[in-house]
Structures are given as C-alpha cells and as structure tokens.
C-alpha atoms as a PDB file:
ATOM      1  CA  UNK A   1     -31.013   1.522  -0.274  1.00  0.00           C
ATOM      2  CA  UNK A   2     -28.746   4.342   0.992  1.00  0.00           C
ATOM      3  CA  UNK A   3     -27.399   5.910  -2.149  1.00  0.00           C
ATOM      4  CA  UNK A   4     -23.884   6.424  -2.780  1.00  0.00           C
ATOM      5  CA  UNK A   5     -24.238  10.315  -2.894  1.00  0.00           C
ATOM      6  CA  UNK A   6     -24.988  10.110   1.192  1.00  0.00           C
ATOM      7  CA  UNK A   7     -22.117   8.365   1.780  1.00  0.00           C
ATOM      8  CA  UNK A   8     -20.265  10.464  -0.127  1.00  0.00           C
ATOM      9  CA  UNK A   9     -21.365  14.129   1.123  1.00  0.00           C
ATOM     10  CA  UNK A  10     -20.709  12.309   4.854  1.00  0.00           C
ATOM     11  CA  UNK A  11     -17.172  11.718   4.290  1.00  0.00           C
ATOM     12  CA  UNK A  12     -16.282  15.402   3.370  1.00  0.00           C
ATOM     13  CA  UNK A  13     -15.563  16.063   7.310  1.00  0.00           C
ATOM     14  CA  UNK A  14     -11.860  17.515   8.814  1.00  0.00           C
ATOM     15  CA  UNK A  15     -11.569  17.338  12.229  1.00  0.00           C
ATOM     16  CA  UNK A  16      -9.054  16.377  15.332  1.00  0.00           C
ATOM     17  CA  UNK A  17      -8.039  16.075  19.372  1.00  0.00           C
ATOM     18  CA  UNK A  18      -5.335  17.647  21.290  1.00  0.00           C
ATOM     19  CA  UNK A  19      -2.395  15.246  22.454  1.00  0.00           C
ATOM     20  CA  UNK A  20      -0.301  16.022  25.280  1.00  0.00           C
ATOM     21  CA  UNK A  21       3.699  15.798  25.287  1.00  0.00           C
ATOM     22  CA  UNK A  22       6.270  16.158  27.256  1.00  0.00           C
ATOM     23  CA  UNK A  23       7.871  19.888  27.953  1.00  0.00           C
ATOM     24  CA  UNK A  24      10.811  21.110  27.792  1.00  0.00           C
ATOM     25  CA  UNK A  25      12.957  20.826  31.186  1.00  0.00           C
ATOM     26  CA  UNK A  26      12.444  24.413  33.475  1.00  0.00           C
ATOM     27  CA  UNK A  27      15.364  26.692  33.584  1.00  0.00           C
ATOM     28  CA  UNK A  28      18.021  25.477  36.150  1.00  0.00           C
ATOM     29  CA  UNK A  29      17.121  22.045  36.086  1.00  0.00           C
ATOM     30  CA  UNK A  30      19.448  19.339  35.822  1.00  0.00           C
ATOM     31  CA  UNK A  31      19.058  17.921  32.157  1.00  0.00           C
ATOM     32  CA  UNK A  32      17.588  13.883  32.228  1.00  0.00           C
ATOM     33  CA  UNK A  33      20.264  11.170  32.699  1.00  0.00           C
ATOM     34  CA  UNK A  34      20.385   9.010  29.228  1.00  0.00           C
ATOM     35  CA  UNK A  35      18.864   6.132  31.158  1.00  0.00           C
ATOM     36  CA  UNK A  36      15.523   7.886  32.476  1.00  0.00           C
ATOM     37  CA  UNK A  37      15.249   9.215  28.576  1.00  0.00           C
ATOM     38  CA  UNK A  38      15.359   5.660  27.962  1.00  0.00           C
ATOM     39  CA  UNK A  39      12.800   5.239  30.434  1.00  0.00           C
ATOM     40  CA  UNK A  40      10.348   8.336  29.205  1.00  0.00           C
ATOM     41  CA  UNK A  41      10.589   6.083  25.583  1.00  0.00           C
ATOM     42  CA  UNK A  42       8.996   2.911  27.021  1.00  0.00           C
ATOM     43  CA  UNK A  43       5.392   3.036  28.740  1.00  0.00           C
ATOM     44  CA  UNK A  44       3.084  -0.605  29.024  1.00  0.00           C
ATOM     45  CA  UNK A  45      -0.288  -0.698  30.539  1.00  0.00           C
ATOM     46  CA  UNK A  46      -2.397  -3.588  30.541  1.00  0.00           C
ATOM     47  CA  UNK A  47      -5.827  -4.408  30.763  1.00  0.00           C
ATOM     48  CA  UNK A  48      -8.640  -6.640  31.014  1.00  0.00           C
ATOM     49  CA  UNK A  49     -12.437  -6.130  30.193  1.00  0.00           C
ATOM     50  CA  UNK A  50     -15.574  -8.008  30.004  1.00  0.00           C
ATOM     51  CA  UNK A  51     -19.258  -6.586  28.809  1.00  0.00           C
ATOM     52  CA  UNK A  52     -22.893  -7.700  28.102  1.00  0.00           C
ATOM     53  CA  UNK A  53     -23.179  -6.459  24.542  1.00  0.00           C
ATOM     54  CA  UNK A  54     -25.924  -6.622  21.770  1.00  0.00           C
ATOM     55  CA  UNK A  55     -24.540  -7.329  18.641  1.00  0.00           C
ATOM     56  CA  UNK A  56     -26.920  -7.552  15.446  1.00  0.00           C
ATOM     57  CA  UNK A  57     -25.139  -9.443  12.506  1.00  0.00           C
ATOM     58  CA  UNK A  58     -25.119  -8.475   8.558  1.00  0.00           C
ATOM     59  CA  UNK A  59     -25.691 -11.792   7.699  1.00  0.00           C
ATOM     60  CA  UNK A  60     -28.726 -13.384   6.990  1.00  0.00           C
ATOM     61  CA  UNK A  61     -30.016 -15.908   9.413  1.00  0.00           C
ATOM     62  CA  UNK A  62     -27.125 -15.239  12.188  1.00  0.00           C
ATOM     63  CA  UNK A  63     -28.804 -13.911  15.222  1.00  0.00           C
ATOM     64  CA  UNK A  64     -27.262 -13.855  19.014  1.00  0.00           C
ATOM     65  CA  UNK A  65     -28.924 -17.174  20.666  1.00  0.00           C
ATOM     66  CA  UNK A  66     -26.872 -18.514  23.677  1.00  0.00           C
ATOM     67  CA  UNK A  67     -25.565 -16.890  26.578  1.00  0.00           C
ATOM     68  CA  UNK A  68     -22.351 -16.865  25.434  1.00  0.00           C
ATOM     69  CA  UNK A  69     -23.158 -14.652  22.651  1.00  0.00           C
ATOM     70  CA  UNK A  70     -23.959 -11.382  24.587  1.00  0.00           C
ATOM     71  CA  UNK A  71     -20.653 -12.339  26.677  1.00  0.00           C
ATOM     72  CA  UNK A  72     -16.962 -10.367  25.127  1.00  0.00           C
ATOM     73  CA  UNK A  73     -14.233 -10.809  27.313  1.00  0.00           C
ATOM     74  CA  UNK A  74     -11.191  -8.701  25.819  1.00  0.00           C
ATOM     75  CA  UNK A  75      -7.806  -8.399  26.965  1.00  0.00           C
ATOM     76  CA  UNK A  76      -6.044  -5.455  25.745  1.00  0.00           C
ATOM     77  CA  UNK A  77      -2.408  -3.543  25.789  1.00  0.00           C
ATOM     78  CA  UNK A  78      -0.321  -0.329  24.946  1.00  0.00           C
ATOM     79  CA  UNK A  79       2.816  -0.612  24.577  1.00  0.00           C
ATOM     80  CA  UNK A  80       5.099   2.108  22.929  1.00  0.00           C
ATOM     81  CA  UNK A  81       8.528   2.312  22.794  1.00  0.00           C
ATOM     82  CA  UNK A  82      10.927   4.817  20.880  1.00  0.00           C
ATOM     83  CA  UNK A  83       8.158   5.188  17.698  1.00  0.00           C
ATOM     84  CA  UNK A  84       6.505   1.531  17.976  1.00  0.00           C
ATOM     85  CA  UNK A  85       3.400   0.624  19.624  1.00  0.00           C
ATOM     86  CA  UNK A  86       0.471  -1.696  20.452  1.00  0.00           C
ATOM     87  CA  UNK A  87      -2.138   0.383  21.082  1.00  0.00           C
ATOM     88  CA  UNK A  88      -6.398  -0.649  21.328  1.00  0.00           C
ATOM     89  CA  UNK A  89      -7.839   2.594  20.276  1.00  0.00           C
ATOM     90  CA  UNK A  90      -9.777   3.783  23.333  1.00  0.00           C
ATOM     91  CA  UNK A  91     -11.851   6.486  21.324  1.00  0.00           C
ATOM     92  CA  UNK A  92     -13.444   3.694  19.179  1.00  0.00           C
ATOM     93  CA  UNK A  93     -16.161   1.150  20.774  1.00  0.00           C
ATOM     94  CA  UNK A  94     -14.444  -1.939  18.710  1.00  0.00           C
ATOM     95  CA  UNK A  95     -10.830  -0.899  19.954  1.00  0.00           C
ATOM     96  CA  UNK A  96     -12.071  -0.404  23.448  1.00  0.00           C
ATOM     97  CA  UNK A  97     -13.911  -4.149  23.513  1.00  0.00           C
ATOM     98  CA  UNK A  98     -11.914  -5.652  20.837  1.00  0.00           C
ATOM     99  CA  UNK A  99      -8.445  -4.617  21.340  1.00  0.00           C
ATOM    100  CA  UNK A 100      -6.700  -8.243  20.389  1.00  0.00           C
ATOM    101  CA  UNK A 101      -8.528  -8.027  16.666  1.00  0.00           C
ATOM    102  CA  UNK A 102     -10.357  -5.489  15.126  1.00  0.00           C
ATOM    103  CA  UNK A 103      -9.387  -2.731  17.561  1.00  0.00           C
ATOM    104  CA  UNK A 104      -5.843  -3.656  18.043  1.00  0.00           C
ATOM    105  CA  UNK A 105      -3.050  -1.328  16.233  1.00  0.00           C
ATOM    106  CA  UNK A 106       0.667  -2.598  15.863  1.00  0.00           C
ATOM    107  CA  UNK A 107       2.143   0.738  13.793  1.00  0.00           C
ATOM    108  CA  UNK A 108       5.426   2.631  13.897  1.00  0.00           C
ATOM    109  CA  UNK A 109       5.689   6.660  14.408  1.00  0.00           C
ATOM    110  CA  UNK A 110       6.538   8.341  11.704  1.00  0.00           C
ATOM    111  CA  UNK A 111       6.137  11.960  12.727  1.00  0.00           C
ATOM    112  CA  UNK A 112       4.199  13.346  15.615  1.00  0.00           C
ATOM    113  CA  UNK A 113       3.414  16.750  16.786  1.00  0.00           C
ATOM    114  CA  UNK A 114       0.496  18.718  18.641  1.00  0.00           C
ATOM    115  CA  UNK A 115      -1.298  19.306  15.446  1.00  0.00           C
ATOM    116  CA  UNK A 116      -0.849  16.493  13.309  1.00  0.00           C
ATOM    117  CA  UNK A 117       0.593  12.457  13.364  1.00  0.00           C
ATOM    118  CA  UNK A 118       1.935  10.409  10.688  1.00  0.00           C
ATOM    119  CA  UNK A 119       1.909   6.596  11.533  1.00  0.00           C
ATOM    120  CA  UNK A 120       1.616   3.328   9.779  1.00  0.00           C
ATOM    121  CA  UNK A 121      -0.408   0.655  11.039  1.00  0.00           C
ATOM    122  CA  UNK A 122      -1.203  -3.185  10.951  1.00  0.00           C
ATOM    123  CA  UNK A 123      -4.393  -4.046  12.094  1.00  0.00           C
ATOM    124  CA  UNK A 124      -7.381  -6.562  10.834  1.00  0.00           C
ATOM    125  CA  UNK A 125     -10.119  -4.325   9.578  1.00  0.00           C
ATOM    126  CA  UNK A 126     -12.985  -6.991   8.888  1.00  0.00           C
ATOM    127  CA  UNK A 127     -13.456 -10.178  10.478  1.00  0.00           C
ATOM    128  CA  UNK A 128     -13.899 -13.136   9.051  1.00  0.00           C
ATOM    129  CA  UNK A 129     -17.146 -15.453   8.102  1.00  0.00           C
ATOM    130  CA  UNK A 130     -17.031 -19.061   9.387  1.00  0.00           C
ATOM    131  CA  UNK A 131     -20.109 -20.442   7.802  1.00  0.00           C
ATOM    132  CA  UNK A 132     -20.142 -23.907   9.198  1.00  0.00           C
ATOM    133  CA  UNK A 133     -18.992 -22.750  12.956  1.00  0.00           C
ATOM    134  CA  UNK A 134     -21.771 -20.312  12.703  1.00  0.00           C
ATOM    135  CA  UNK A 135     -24.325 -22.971  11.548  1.00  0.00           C
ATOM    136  CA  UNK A 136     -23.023 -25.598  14.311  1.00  0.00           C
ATOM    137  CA  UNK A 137     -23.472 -22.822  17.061  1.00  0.00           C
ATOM    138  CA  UNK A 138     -26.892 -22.070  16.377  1.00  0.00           C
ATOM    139  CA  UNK A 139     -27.815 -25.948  16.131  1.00  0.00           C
ATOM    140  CA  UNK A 140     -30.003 -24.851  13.491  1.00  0.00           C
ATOM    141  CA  UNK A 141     -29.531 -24.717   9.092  1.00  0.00           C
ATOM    142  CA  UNK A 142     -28.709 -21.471   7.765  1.00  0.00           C
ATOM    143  CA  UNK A 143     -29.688 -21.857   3.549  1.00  0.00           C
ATOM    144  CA  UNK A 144     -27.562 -18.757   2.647  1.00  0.00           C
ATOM    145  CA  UNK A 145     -24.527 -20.056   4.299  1.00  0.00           C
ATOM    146  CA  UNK A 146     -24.620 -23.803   3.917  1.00  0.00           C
ATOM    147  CA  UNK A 147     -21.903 -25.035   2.058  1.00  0.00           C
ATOM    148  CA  UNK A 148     -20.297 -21.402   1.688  1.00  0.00           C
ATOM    149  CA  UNK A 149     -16.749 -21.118   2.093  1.00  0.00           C
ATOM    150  CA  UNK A 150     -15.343 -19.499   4.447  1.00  0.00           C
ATOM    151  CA  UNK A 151     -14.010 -16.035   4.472  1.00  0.00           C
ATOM    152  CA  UNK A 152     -10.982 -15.486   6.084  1.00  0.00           C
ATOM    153  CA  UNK A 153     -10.022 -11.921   8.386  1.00  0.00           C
ATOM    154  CA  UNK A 154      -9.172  -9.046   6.436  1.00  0.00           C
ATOM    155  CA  UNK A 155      -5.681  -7.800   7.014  1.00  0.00           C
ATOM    156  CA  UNK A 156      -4.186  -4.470   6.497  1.00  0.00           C
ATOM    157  CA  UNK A 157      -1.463  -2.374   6.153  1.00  0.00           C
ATOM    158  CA  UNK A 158      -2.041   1.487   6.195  1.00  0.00           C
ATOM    159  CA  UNK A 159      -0.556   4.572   6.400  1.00  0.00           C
ATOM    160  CA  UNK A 160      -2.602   6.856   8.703  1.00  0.00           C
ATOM    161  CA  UNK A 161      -2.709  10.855   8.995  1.00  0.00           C
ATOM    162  CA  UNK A 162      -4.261  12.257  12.264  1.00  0.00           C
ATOM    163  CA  UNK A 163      -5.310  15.503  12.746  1.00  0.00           C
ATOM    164  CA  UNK A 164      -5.530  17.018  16.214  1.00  0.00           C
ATOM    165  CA  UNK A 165      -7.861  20.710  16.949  1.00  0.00           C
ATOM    166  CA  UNK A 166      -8.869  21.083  20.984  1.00  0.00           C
ATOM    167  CA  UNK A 167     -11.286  18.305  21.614  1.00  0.00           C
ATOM    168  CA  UNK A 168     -11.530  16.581  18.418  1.00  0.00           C
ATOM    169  CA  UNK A 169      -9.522  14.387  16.235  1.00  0.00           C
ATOM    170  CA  UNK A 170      -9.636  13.250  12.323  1.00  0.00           C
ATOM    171  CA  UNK A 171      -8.002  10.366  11.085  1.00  0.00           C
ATOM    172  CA  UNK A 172      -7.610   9.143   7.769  1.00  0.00           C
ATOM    173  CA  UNK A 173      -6.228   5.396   7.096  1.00  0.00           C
ATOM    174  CA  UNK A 174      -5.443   4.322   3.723  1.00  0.00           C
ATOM    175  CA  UNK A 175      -5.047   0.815   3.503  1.00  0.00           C
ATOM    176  CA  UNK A 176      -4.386  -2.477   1.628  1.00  0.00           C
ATOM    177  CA  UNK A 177      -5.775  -5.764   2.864  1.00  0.00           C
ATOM    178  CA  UNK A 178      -4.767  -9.146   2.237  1.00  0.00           C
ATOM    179  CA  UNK A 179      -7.560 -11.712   2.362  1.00  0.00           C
ATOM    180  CA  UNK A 180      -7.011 -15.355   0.792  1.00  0.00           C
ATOM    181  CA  UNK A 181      -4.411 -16.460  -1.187  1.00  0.00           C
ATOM    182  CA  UNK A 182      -3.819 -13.558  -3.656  1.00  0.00           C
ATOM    183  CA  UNK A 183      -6.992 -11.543  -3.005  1.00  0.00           C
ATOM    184  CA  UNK A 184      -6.399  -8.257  -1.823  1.00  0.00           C
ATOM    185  CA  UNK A 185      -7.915  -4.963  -2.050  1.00  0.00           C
ATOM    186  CA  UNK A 186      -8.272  -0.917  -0.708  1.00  0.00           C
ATOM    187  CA  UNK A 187      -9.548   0.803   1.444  1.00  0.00           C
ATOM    188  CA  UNK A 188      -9.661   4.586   2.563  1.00  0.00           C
ATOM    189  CA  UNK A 189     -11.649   5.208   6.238  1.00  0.00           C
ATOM    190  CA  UNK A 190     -12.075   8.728   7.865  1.00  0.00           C
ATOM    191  CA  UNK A 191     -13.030   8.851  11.299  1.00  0.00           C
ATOM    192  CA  UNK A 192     -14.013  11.985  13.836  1.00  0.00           C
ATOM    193  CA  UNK A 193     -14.099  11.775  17.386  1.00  0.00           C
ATOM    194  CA  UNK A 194     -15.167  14.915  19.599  1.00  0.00           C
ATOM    195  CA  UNK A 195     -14.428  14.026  23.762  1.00  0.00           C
ATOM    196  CA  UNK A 196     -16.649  15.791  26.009  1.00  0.00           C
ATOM    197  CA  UNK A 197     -16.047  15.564  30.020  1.00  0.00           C
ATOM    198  CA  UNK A 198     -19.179  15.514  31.640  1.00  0.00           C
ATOM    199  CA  UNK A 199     -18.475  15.807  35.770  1.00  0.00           C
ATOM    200  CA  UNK A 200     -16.602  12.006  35.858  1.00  0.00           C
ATOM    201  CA  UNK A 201     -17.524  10.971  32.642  1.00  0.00           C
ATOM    202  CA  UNK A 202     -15.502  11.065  29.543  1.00  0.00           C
ATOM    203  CA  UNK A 203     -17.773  10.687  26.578  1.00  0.00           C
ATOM    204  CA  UNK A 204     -16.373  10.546  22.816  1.00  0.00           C
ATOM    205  CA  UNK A 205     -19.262  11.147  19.986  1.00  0.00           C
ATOM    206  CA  UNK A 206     -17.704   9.436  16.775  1.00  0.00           C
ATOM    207  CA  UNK A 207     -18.295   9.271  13.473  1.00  0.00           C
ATOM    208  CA  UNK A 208     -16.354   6.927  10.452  1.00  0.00           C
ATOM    209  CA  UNK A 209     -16.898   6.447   6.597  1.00  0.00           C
ATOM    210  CA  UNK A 210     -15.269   3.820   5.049  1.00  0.00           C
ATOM    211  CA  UNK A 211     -14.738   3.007   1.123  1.00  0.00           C
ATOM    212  CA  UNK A 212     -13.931  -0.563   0.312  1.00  0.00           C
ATOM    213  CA  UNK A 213     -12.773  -1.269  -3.209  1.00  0.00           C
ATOM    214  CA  UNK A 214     -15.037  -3.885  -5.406  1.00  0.00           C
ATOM    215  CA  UNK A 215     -11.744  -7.063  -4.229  1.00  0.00           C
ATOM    216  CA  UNK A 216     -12.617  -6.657  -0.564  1.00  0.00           C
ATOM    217  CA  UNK A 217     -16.536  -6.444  -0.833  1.00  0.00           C
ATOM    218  CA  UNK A 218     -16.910  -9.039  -3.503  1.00  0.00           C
ATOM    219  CA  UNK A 219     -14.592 -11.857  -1.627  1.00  0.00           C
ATOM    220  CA  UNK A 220     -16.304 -11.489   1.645  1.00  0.00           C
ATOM    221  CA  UNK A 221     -20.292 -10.892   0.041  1.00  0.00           C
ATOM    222  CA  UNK A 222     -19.468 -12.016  -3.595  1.00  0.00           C
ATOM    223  CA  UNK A 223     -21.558 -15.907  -4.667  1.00  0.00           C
ATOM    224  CA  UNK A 224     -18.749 -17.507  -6.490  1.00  0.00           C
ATOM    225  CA  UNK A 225     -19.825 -20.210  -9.323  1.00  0.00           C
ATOM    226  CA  UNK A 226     -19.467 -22.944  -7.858  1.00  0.00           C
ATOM    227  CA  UNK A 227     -21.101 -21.130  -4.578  1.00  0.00           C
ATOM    228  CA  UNK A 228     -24.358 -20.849  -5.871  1.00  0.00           C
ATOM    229  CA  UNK A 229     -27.594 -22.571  -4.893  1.00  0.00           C
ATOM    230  CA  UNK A 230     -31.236 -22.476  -4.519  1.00  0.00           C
ATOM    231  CA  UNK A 231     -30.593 -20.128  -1.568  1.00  0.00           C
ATOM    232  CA  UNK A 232     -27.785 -17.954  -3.248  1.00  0.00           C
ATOM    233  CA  UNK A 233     -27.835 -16.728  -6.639  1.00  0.00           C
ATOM    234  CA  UNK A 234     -24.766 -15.537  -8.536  1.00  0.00           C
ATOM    235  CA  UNK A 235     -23.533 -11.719  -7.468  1.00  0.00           C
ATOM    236  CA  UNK A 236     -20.634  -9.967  -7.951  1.00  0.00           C
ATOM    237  CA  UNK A 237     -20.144  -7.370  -5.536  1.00  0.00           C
ATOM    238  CA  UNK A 238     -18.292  -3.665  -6.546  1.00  0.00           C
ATOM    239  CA  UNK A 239     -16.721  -0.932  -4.403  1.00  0.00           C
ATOM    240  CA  UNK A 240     -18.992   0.018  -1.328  1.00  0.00           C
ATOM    241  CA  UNK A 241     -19.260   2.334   1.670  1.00  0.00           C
ATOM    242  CA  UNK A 242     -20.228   1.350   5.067  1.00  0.00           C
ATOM    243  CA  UNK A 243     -21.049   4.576   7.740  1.00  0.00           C
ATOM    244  CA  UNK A 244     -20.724   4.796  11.702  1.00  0.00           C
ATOM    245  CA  UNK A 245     -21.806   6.459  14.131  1.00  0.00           C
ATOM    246  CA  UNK A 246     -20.983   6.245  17.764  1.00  0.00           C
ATOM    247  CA  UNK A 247     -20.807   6.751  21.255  1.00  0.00           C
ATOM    248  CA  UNK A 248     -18.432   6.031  24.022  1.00  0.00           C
ATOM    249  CA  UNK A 249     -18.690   6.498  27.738  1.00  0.00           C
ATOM    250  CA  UNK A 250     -15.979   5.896  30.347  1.00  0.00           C
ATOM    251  CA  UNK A 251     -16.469   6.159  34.117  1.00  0.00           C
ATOM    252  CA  UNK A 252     -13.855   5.927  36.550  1.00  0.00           C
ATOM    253  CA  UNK A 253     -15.092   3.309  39.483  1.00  0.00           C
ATOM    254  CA  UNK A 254     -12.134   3.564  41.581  1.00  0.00           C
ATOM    255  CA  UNK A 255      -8.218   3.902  40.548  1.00  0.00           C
ATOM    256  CA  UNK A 256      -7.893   0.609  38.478  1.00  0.00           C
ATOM    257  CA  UNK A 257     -11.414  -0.226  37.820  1.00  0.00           C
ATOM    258  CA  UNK A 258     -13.890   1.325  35.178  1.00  0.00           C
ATOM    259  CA  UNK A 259     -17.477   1.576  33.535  1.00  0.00           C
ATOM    260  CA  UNK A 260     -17.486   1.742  29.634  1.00  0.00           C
ATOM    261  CA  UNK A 261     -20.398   1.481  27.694  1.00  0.00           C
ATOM    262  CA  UNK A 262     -20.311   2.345  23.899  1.00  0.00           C
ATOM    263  CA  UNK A 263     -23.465   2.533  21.144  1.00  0.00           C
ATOM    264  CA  UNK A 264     -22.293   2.050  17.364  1.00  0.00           C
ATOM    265  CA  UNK A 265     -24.898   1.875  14.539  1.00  0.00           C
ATOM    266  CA  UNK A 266     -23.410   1.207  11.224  1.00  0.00           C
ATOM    267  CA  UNK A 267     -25.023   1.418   7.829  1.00  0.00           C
ATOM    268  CA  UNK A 268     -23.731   0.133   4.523  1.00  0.00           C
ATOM    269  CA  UNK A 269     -24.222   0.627   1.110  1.00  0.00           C
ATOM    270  CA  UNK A 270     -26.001  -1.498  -1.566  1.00  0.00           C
ATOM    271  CA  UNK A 271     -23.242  -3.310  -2.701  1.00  0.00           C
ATOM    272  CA  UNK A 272     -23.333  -4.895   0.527  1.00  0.00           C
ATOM    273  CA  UNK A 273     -26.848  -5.340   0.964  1.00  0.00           C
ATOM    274  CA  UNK A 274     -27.623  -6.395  -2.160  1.00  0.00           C
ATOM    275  CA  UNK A 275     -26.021  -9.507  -1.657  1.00  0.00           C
ATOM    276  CA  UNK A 276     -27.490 -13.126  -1.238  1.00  0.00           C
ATOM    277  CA  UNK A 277     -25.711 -13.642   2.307  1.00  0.00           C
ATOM    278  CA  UNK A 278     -27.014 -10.004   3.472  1.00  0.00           C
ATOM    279  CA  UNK A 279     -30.704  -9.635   5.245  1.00  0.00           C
ATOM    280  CA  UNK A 280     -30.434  -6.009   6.715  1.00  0.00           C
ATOM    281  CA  UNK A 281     -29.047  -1.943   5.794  1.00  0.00           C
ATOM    282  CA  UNK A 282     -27.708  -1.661   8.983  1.00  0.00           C
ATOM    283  CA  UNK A 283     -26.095  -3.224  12.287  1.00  0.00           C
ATOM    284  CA  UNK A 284     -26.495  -2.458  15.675  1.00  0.00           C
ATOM    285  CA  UNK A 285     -23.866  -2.817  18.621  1.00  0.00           C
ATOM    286  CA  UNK A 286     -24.368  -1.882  22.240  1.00  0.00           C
ATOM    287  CA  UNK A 287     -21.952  -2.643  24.862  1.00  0.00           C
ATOM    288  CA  UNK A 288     -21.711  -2.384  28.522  1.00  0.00           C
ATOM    289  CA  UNK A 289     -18.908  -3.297  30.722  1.00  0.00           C
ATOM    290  CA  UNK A 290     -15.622  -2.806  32.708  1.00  0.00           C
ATOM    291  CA  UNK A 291     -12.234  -2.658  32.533  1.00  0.00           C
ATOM    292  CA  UNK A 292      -9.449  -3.420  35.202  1.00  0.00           C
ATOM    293  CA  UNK A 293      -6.125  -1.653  34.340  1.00  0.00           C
ATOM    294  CA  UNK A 294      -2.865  -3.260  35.762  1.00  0.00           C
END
C-alpha cells in the first residue's frame, strides 16, 4: 500500500505556464470600435475526436471486453465570452478525450493576468459506478458488484488558482462535490504541467495529487449495511489521495486535423484500495487518436 506520507511529500510542488494576451494598441493607431471589442470578448471553437484507448478499471472484475470498449468518441468546445467559458482542458489527457464530462470546465473569470488566474469552476470530477449496466455489458456476474447500488457522478464546484512561470503551469482547485441526495464532500487537487515543443510536436509532462475527504471516498467505495454480502464485507472508507502522472502529445496533421495521444497512470491510496469493490493500486490509461477542429 502506498503510504500516506508519499502522497503527501508529492503534493508539495509550485509550478505554472505562460498565457498570452492581447497588447496594448501601437502608437498612432486608431483605438478599436466598441463593436470589434465586443468581438475580441467572444471566441468558439469546436471540435470532434475519436481514439483507440486502453483503459484499466479500479474495480474489481470490470475489464475492457468488446470492441466498443477501446472506442471514445468525444465532442468538445471553448467558448469564452466577457469572463465565462466552456473550456476541455487541452493540457490534461481526460479534458482532451473527455471534454463533455470529466474534462469539461463551465467557470467564470475572476481575475486574470500573465502570472496568475483566479476562476471558479463547475465540472464532474469522478464518474459514476453503474453496477448492473456494467454487469449486463460484460454478459458475465460480477460478485463484488451484484446487487450494489449505484453511485451516481461526482459534481463540483471549485474555486481554482493558476499559476503561470515560462513553460509550466500550477493549478490548485478546491472543491465541493455533490453526490446523492445530501452526500457531499471536499476535495483539494494540485496539478503541474511543463509543455515542451519538440520540432511539430507539442508535448505536456503532467503531474496531479488529489485529496478526497472520507464523504466522497466512502459513498463511491464505502459497503453500506444493507450492501453487504458474501462477496463484500462491511468498510467504511476515510479521506484518501489518488496521484497522476502523465503525458500528452499533439501533432498537427494538416490545418484542422490532428494526432493526440496521451499516457496517464494513476495510483491511489489505501483507503481506496482497501475496499471490497477495489482489485488493484493503480490504473492505467493510454489513448491514441485525432481531433478535427471546426
């Protein structure tokens, strides 16, 4: 089991990326008309992705089977306009592949400059576990997850510094999540990204730690009462960390199309692992695809 000291010493990173913005008009030009300011406060770009991708599960039992598993379509979009936006966060390999979900950001500006950006964002930061779907798919009985409720996506609402040195960025996210009913929870996620051009290639190296409060882990890995069985036993979950680390490439093929392939390896803490539903320390996700930009 990873101990909670590793996670811990991992987290104590500060980092950040450079963002361009707009100058300030040369001497002697004519100052911008009110309606092309209007104009430089709206930008949309749209785009549409699909990828092979490997995808190891947390759960015990749940393995990729079909076709269909190792195919992810994804449709993403950034929109901003005057401090709001819809962004899928292209340094991340879930917001690149996953920007309708997990990746995609709906947040207001609160301050922005060339060092630093204050924003707060609505986003889902865990999906949700569909025991029965997932047992139906596979055509096969899963013991662990017969007859466990389901576990619905974990919503958020977080305020979330950025931090912004040459190549790299540092964000911090503090959220609160809303899961079932009344359940909710915390939690606080750093995350690094350094971007590299290589010739054609952009390539971000990443790195997250995430803390989630006991609420969040114990809902979605917690064995209720009335949940257990021969194949679960009783467990209460507490506060837990889960670590990332990953890559992401991006090639252009040609002005609208591109190759993106992104590696993430993720490793969680025993609070996760040592539950009944759990069978491994760590997840593996490798993706390769492209995107068409409109």
């Amino acid at each position: 089991m990873l101990s909670r000291k590793l996670f811990a010493t991992l987290f104590l990173l500060f980092l950040g990326i450079p963002v361009c913005y707009a100058t300030e008009t040369a001497a002697g030009e004519p100052a911008a008309t009110e309606e092309q300011e209007e104009e430089s406060d709206f930008s949309f770009q749209a785009m549409v992705g699909v990828s092979v991708a490997y995808d190891s599960s947390l759960l015990k039992g749940v393995h990729q089977q079909d076709a269909d598993d190792y195919l992810n379509l994804a449709f993403l979009v950034d929109v901003y306009y005057r401090g709001f936006f819809i962004q899928s966060n292209h340094r991340r390999a879930n917001g690149l592949w996953d920007g309708t979900s997990h990746g995609g950001e709906f947040g207001y500006q609160i301050e922005a400059n060339e060092e630093w950006e204050l924003d707060i964002i609505l986003k889902n930061y865990l999906g949700g576990i569909e025991p029965g779907e997932l047992i139906d798919k596979k055509e096969k009985n899963i013991p662990t997850l017969e007859g466990l409720e389901n576990r619905l996506p974990g919503h958020g609402v977080a305020i979330r510094y950025s931090r912004f040195i040459d190549d790299q960025m540092y964000s911090l996210d503090l959220a609160r999540l809303s899961m079932e009913g009344e359940e909710s929870g915390w939690l606080l996620e750093g995350f690094y990204s350094y971007f590299i051009p290589y010739r054609n290639w952009d390539i971000y190296y990443g790195g997250a730690l995430t803390y989630y409060s006991s609420s969040i882990v114990d809902y979605f890995y917690g064995i209720d009462q009335h949940e257990v069985s021969p194949a679960r036993d009783l467990y209460q979950a507490g506060g837990g960390f889960r670590a990332q680390f990953e890559i992401v490439a991006q090639y252009p093929l040609s002005k609208s199309w591109s190759f993106n392939g992104t590696i993430t390896q993720s490793f969680y803490s025993d609070s996760f692992t040592d539950s009944p539903l759990v069978d491994h320390i760590y997840t593996t996700q490798i993706m390769l695809g492209v995107l068409y930009v409109f």
